Amino acid sequence: MPETLEDLAEREYEHGFVTEIETERIPKGLSEEIVRIISSKKDEPEWLLEWRLKALARFQQMLARGQHPSWAQVSYPEIDFQDMYYYAAPKPKKQLESLDEVDPELLATYDKLGIPLAEQKRLAGVAVDAVFDSVSVATTYKEELAKQGILFGSFSDAVKQHPELVRKYLGSVVPYSDNFFAALNSAVFSDGSFAYIPAGVRCPMELSTYFRINAQETGQFERTLIVAEEGSYVSYLEGCTAPMRDENQLHAAVVELVALDDAEIKYSTVQNWYPGDKNGKGGIYNFVTKRGACRGRRSKISWTQVETGSAITWKYPSCLLQGDESVGEFYSVALTNNMQQADTGTKMIHLGKNTKSTIISKGISAGRGQQSYRGLVRIGPRAEGARNYSQCDSLLLGDRCGAHTFPYLEVKNASSTVEHEATTSKIGEDQLFYCRQRGLSEEDAISMIVNGFCKEVLRELPMEFAVEAQKLLDISLEGSVG
Amino acid sequence: MLEIKNLHARAGDALILKGIDLSIGAGEVHAIMGPNGSGKSTLAGVLSGRPSFEVTEGSVLYRGEDLLAMEPEDRARAGIFQAFQYPVEIPGVTNNYFLKASLNAIRTARGEDELDAMDFLSVVREKMKIVEMPKDLMGRSINEGFSGGEKKRNEVLQMLLLEPSFMVLDETDSGLDIDALRVVANGVNHLRSPERSMLVITHYQRLLDYIVPDVVHVLSEGRIVRSGGKELALELEEKGYGWIEGAAAP
Ligand SMILES: Nc1ncnc2c1ncn2[C@@H]1O[C@H](COP(=O)(O)OP(=O)(O)O)[C@@H](O)[C@H]1O
Ligand SMILES: [Mg+2]
């Protein structure tokens, strides 16, 4: 008679619809030819093509040597890199003069995702760059931002309009040779967002990119670059969804952040790629390299992420704390349900004096979900007085899921302080029963307990996003405990 | 109000309740006493619907309805309240938030409007005074880092807020000093009325000096072996449980 949560029905992935739109694709497979086609489609300058080709060579070398990363606590069949499309764009792709020219199917898609792009319906206080498969289809509030000298839009446009900035910073934080997936991304990246905040400017609204994978058998390889000049501030959000498909799709993005003296970048992610069905069929492979360089003195980069999607997540947003007194933060909630796997964490590399980092990681596993926290704290020899505080908490719902913690610590300066705390707990029958005895439904009780568990992270998110994230957690957990 | 017949229940493989018959009328307060392990908390858990207990025989009618067929939250919404012997901690969820969610769930079930934050605050403040609850406990995570006495006060505070019809108090007195005991008992007595009934589980008769029962039952090895007036508690205190167990032996 006592009903376990596992008996409750699964809620379907909400964003699993497919947009019927004509798509332009280039042939399947990966080669120099393909890279040249992508580059020429975008009218890229020679230097960028060369950079891509070097990345491709590096990737092919790693592939030949079997250097596909294997250390993560995840398992999946070998990926055939020749058996996917590297570029897909909604047709026709012409220069758009205004949002009114955006294909109505696309506008409808974003409407349905809760991201209205049309002039009258825009989200107040949030500028959105919408990336659909391989290309950016629209950016809102561009002109308003330009008045303050803020550049925000698609990566492709930035290459055309501000080549000097892109050339200066592209690959400066994540070099193309950094790792397997970064090399792949550098070779074939198609679009993404670019933001530049001039010195002394506090960006008046949230900048946001909404990534949508639509096309079949297509990888998404976007590139995001954010540069915050001296004394500037920006809060940036990204969201992502994909249709439900039986195949696995690869998403290998690279994000680079640069913060100069006294600049602050707050980067928030709500990741909700299709996680696959409850038997583990389909879903996105999310292999992402995210890194921020606190180049300037007293600069600050803070990563906040709520990850509920993807079949596999492999992701370690990191901070290079180069400037003296710079600050790195990582706040993460990762949830794995059913057959999802996640190996996620962060790296805090302390190079400058009196640098400070905080890591708060909350992992929730349900169903047969498997999750690992992998975090590196490195204190360099010159990082006098560096400080780190790490806290990794895992919450298990049921008996069939797992949580693992792998903290790595490299301390080369004795004046530093490093603290690490880790806990693993289980939502107890006792806790659930206590709530139910007070009149709360089982689902409300779980939601309350999980939200309580994640509170320190959720409160770092911008208001509207926190509400979204909370809802997402509820939905992702529906029918999950035993 | 509550009609228990031939109730058998087990936890895991062990049969713990071995045929309980108990009838509690509206407005009555019954006390249950008995040695450790006799099944007092099991009885409380069966009444409130704890999933780890399985009823194998017998029935419980609550206001004429089959209580055992109801989910725990539905029992709560129908007015059943258990003050726990060991209240759980829930990290990150403030007491304030929890109590408000709980009260509103119960109010909704009764067809009353939900209280907003302001109204809730004024209601809860008034109840906090009754149990002399320190203010800062409301902003802290549920029961986390609460002292034993604070946890028990918190249970009674919830009871005062929810105004249930049938209350089971499971050793609400244990671990309390005499002042705290008086405060907690005073809170409980606030709810005594001709419409409400209580089952007060205790180990010691001293609680019954403050919450005076109409009937006292002695539980031993899963059976009620003796019932009587409040003087039974005194007798028990004087002679010890051995007296009863001896009497219960076949
Ligand atoms: N979940 C359980 N699984 C197995 N045995 C249990 C469980 N809960 C209680 N018991 C056993 O049932 C008996 C009665 O316990 P309990 O009702 O808590 O007694 P009391 O509250 O009177 O001290 C004890 O022997 C105890 O060990
Ligand atoms: Mg007990």
XYZ file of C-alpha atoms in Angstrom, chain B:
250
model
C -13.970 9.977 17.225
C -11.540 7.058 16.936
C -12.384 3.379 16.991
C -9.503 0.919 16.935
C -10.391 -2.763 16.602
C -8.118 -5.784 16.846
C -5.218 -3.840 15.340
C -2.195 -5.882 14.332
C 0.783 -4.241 12.684
C 4.302 -5.163 11.824
C 7.533 -3.435 10.944
C 9.799 -5.505 8.747
C 9.366 -9.100 9.844
C 8.408 -8.367 13.400
C 4.822 -8.289 14.512
C 4.677 -5.403 16.953
C 1.038 -4.598 17.591
C -0.779 -7.750 18.488
C -4.420 -6.833 18.719
C -5.245 -3.393 20.061
C -8.775 -2.344 20.871
C -9.300 1.236 21.817
C -12.173 3.643 21.591
C -11.676 7.362 22.081
C -14.649 9.668 22.172
C -14.799 13.339 21.245
C -13.240 15.557 23.909
C -11.454 12.665 25.612
C -7.820 12.474 26.528
C -6.339 8.995 26.733
C -2.855 8.297 27.959
C -0.768 5.361 26.842
C 2.048 4.218 29.064
C 4.355 1.312 28.720
C 7.947 0.216 28.763
C 10.412 0.909 25.960
C 9.768 -1.218 22.932
C 6.209 -2.032 23.857
C 4.874 -0.546 20.616
C 3.775 2.952 21.621
C 5.467 4.737 18.700
C 4.309 2.007 16.365
C 0.717 2.674 17.351
C 1.233 6.395 16.789
C 2.827 5.694 13.391
C 0.047 3.386 12.292
C -2.527 6.047 13.113
C -0.709 8.764 11.182
C 0.172 6.439 8.285
C 3.938 5.973 8.445
C 4.805 3.828 5.407
C 7.244 1.579 7.258
C 4.462 -0.041 9.255
C 2.137 -2.590 7.754
C -1.260 -3.285 9.194
C -1.941 -7.000 8.963
C -5.267 -7.198 10.718
C -7.902 -5.036 12.301
C -9.447 -1.671 11.539
C -9.398 1.964 12.566
C -12.375 4.201 12.051
C -11.903 7.941 12.367
C -15.187 9.805 12.517
C -16.717 6.739 10.939
C -14.252 6.649 8.046
C -11.676 3.985 7.274
C -8.532 5.755 8.440
C -6.163 3.072 7.239
C -7.266 3.582 3.637
C -6.159 7.218 3.685
C -2.776 8.597 2.606
C -0.792 10.272 5.389
C -1.364 13.765 3.980
C -5.075 13.127 3.715
C -5.176 12.019 7.334
C -3.379 15.230 8.287
C -5.830 17.264 6.265
C -8.679 15.464 7.976
C -7.384 16.622 11.338
C -4.961 13.912 12.504
C -1.790 15.278 14.036
C 1.213 13.493 15.425
C 3.735 15.257 17.634
C 6.816 13.193 16.946
C 9.102 11.581 19.471
C 12.033 12.376 17.182
C 11.163 15.350 14.924
C 13.334 15.291 11.780
C 15.650 18.011 10.539
C 15.260 19.402 7.042
C 18.259 21.499 6.036
C 17.689 24.639 3.989
C 13.932 24.795 4.559
C 13.079 27.448 7.097
C 10.709 26.639 9.857
C 8.697 29.662 8.903
C 8.310 28.540 5.292
C 7.437 25.016 6.304
C 4.825 26.005 8.852
C 3.181 28.369 6.425
C 3.085 25.748 3.656
C 1.690 23.246 6.089
C -0.964 25.530 7.500
C -2.060 26.559 4.027
C -2.282 22.949 2.871
C -4.513 22.180 5.830
C -6.584 25.339 5.416
C -7.111 24.585 1.745
C -8.311 21.104 2.626
C -10.791 22.652 5.064
C -12.046 25.007 2.391
C -10.502 28.070 4.001
C -8.450 30.728 2.233
C -4.674 30.507 2.308
C -2.976 32.960 4.618
C -0.543 35.424 3.111
C 2.817 36.105 4.718
C 1.507 38.967 6.873
C -1.519 37.141 8.198
C 0.536 34.059 8.827
C 3.048 36.056 10.784
C 0.467 37.482 13.115
C -1.093 34.066 13.712
C 2.207 32.346 14.337
C 3.430 35.087 16.686
C 0.461 34.599 18.923
C 0.997 30.824 19.077
C 4.720 31.243 19.673
C 3.940 33.165 22.832
C 1.984 30.235 24.207
C 4.929 27.856 23.931
C 7.518 30.566 24.695
C 9.261 29.886 21.419
C 12.337 32.007 20.706
C 11.773 34.182 17.605
C 14.960 33.196 15.829
C 13.850 29.584 15.559
C 11.400 30.567 12.838
C 14.121 31.707 10.471
C 16.243 28.623 10.986
C 16.054 25.359 9.089
C 13.419 22.973 10.438
C 14.691 21.475 13.677
C 18.300 21.867 12.550
C 20.448 22.556 15.547
C 17.385 22.851 17.777
C 17.828 21.569 21.295
C 15.682 18.644 22.367
C 13.327 20.990 24.159
C 13.106 23.363 21.202
C 12.156 20.521 18.912
C 9.321 19.508 21.199
C 8.099 23.076 21.512
C 8.186 23.284 17.756
C 5.951 20.235 17.538
C 3.446 21.785 19.904
C 3.654 25.087 18.041
C 2.677 23.272 14.850
C -0.151 21.598 16.657
C -1.426 24.965 17.908
C -1.260 26.369 14.389
C -2.985 23.503 12.642
C -5.693 23.051 15.272
C -6.188 19.352 14.625
C -9.106 17.261 15.844
C -7.198 14.196 16.888
C -3.694 14.466 18.326
C -1.157 11.828 19.120
C 1.648 13.080 21.320
C 4.544 10.673 21.297
C 6.714 11.232 24.367
C 6.462 14.961 23.981
C 7.659 15.204 27.579
C 10.841 13.184 27.312
C 14.018 15.202 27.631
C 12.242 18.258 29.022
C 13.091 19.919 32.301
C 10.228 20.781 34.609
C 9.804 24.359 33.325
C 9.790 23.296 29.720
C 7.367 20.511 30.573
C 4.960 23.025 32.077
C 5.178 25.236 28.972
C 4.618 22.366 26.585
C 1.730 20.979 28.632
C 0.167 24.412 28.750
C 0.349 24.523 24.952
C -1.333 21.161 24.699
C -4.056 22.140 27.161
C -4.866 25.157 25.003
C -6.269 22.724 22.494
C -8.399 20.721 24.854
C -12.000 21.123 23.891
C -15.145 19.031 23.650
C -14.503 18.557 19.917
C -10.909 17.417 20.163
C -9.398 14.190 21.372
C -5.890 13.256 22.312
C -3.749 10.205 22.714
C -0.886 11.106 25.012
C 1.987 8.654 24.964
C 4.358 8.953 27.853
C 6.804 7.072 29.884
C 6.324 9.029 33.051
C 3.256 9.964 34.945
C 4.563 13.477 35.735
C 3.261 14.744 32.357
C -0.170 13.549 33.398
C -0.105 15.931 36.356
C -0.308 18.692 33.758
C -2.306 17.029 31.027
C -4.858 15.187 33.047
C -6.193 12.150 31.156
C -9.654 10.670 31.241
C -8.342 7.158 30.726
C -4.926 5.562 31.115
C -3.912 2.444 29.184
C -0.870 0.338 29.721
C 0.736 -1.148 26.650
C 2.984 -4.158 26.931
C 4.347 -6.263 24.099
C 1.896 -4.897 21.628
C -1.245 -5.319 23.706
C -3.197 -3.122 26.050
C -2.895 -5.041 29.279
C -4.707 -2.733 31.583
C -6.897 0.368 31.443
C -8.090 2.616 34.196
C -8.486 6.152 35.475
C -5.641 8.574 36.053
C -4.780 6.867 39.319
C -3.501 3.924 37.253
C -0.591 6.116 36.171
C 0.330 6.769 39.789
C 0.085 3.146 40.687
C 2.272 2.250 37.770
C 4.841 4.824 38.765
C 4.931 3.423 42.250
C 5.113 -0.275 41.385
C 7.061 -0.113 38.127
C 6.341 -1.807 34.813
C 7.395 -5.157 36.191
C 4.116 -5.200 38.062
C 2.170 -4.948 34.825
C 4.334 -7.324 32.873
C 3.949 -9.864 35.587
C 0.208 -9.373 35.418
C 0.256 -9.673 31.634
C 2.077 -12.970 31.596
C -0.182 -15.830 30.553
